mmCIF file of C-alpha atoms in Angstrom:
data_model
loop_
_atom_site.group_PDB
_atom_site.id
_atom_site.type_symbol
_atom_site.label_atom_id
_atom_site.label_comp_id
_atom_site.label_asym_id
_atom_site.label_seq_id
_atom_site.Cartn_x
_atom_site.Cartn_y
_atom_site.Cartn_z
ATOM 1 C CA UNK A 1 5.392 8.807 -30.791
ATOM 2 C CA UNK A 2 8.206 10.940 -29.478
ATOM 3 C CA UNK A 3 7.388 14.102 -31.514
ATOM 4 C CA UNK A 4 3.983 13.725 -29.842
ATOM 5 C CA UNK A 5 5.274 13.128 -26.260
ATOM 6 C CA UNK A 6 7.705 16.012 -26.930
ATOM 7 C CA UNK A 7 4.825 18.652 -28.111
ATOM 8 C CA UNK A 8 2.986 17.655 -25.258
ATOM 9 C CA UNK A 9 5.321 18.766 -22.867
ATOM 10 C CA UNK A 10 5.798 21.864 -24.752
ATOM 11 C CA UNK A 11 2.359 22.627 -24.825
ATOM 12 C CA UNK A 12 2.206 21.709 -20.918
ATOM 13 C CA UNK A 13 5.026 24.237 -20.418
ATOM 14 C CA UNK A 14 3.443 27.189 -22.594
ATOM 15 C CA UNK A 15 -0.023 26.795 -21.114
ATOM 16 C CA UNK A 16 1.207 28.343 -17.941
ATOM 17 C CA UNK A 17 2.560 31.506 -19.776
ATOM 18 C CA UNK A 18 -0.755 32.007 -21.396
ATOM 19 C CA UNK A 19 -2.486 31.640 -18.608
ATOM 20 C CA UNK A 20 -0.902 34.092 -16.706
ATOM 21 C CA UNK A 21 -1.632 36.897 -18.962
ATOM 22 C CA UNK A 22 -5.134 36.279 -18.488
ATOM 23 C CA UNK A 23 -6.105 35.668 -22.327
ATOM 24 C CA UNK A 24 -7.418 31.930 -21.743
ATOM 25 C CA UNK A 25 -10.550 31.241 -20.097
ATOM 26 C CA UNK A 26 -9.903 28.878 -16.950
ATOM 27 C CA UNK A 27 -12.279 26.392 -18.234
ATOM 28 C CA UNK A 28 -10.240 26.651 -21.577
ATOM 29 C CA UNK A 29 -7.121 25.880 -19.571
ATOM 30 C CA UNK A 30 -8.506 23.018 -17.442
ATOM 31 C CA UNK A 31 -10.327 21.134 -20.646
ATOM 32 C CA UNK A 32 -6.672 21.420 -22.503
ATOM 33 C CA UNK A 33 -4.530 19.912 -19.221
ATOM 34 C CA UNK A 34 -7.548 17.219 -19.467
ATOM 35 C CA UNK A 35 -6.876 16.297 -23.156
ATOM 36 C CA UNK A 36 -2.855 16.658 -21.917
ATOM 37 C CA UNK A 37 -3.239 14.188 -19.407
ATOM 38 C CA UNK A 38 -5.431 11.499 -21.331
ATOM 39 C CA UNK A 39 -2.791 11.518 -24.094
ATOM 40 C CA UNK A 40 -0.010 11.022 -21.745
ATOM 41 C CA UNK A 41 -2.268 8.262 -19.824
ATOM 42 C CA UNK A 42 -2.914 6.558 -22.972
ATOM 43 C CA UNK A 43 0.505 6.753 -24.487
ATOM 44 C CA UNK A 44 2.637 5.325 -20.834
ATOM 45 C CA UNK A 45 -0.400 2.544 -20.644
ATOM 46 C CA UNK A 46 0.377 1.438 -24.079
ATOM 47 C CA UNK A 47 4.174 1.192 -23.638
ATOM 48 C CA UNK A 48 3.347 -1.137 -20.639
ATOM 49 C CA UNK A 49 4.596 -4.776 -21.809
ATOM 50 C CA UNK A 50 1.980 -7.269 -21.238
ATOM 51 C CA UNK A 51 3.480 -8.774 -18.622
ATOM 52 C CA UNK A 52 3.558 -5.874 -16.309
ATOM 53 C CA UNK A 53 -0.214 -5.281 -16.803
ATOM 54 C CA UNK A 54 -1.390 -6.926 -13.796
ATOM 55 C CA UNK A 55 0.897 -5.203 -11.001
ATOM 56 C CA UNK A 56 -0.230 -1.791 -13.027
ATOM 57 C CA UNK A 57 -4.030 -2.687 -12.412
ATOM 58 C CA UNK A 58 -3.306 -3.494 -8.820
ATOM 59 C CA UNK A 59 -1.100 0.040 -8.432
ATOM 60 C CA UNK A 60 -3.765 1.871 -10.540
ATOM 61 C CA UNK A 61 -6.500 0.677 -7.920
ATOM 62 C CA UNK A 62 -4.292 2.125 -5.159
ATOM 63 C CA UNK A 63 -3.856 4.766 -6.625
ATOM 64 C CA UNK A 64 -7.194 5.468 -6.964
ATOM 65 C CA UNK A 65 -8.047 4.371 -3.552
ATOM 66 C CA UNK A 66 -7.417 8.461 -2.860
ATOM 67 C CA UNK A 67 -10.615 9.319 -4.583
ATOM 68 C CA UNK A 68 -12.437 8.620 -1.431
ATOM 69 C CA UNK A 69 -10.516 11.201 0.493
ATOM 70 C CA UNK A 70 -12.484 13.674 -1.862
ATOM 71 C CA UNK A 71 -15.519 11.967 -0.922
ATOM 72 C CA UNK A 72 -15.250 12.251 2.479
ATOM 73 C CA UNK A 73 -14.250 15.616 2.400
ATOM 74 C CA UNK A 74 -17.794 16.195 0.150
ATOM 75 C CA UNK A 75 -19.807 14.284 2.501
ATOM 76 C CA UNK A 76 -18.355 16.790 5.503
ATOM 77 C CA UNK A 77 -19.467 19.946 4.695
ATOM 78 C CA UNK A 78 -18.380 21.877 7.180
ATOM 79 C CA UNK A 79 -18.474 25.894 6.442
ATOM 80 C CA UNK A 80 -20.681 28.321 5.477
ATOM 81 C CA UNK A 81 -23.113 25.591 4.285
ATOM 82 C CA UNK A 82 -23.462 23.368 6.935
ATOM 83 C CA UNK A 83 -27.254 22.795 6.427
ATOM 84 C CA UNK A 84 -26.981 21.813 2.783
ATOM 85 C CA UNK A 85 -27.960 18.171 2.756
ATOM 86 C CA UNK A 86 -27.414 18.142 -1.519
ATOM 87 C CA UNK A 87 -23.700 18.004 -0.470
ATOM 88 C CA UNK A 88 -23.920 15.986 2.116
ATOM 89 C CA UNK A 89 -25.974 13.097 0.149
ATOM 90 C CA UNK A 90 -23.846 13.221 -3.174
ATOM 91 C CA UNK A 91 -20.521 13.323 -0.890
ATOM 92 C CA UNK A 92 -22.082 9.694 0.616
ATOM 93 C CA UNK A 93 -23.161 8.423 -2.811
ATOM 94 C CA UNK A 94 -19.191 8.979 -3.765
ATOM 95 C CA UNK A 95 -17.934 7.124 -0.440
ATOM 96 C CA UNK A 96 -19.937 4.306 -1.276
ATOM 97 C CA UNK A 97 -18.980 4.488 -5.307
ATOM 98 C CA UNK A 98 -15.578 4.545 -4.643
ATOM 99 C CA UNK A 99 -15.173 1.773 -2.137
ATOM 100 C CA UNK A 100 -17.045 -0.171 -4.403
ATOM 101 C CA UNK A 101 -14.391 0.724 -7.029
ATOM 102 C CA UNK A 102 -11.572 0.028 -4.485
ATOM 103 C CA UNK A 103 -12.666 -3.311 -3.590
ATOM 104 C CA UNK A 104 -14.135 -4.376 -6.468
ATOM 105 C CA UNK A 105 -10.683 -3.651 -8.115
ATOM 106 C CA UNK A 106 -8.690 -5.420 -5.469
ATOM 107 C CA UNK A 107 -10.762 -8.393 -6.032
ATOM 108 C CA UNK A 108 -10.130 -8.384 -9.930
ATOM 109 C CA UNK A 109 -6.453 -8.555 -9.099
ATOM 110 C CA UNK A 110 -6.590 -11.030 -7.000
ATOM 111 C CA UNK A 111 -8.769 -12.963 -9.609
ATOM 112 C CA UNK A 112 -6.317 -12.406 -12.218
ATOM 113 C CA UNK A 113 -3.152 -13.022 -10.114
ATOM 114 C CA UNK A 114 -5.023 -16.874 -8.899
ATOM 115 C CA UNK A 115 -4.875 -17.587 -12.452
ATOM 116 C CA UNK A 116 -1.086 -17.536 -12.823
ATOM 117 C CA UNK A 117 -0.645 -19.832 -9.754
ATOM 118 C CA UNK A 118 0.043 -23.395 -10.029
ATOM 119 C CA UNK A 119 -2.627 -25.777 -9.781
ATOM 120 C CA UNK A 120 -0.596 -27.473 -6.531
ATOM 121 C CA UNK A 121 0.321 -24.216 -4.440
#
């Protein structure tokens, strides 16, 4: 596990270089930080010890809670396409996704934390 941590971070450090002498496509570039990051997701969720996986949900939900700045920044449109109501529908479809994924995940932690309470408190 730590020779694959430790190429990762190589890799992440020599993507840059070749990047910057313009032989890798950007999409190239963005789909290999992608497959980067899901690998170093996967690998810190894993070394989580069961008993730490309920504050991580609850953190992770937070965390994500920033999505709906993006969302509300899509459902703005302000610019050169102000009259472009695509934008402005699929920014309010993501405001209303992710508050659904922000409460719906708050309420799953608070589900999960009830259960570890004592039946008197």
């Amino acid at each position: 596990m730590k020779r694959a941590l430790l190429t990762l971070v190589a890799a992440s450090f020599a993507l840059p270089a070749l990047a910057e002498g313009g032989a890798v496509s950007p999409t190239v570039f963005l789909a290999a930080i992608f497959a980067m990051a899901c690998f170093v997701g996967y690998y810190v969720v894993w070394s989580v010890t069961p008993a730490l996986h309920t504050p991580l949900m609850a953190v992770t939900n937070a965390i994500s809670s920033v999505i709906i700045v993006g969302a509300l920044v899509a459902a703005a449109t302000v610019g050169l396409n102000s009259d472009n109501w695509t934008s402005k529908i699929l920014g309010t479809v993501a405001v209303a996704l992710a508050s659904v994924n922000i409460f719906g995940g708050f309420l799953v932690t608070q589900r999960m934390l009830a259960m570890y309470k004592k039946k008197g408190d």
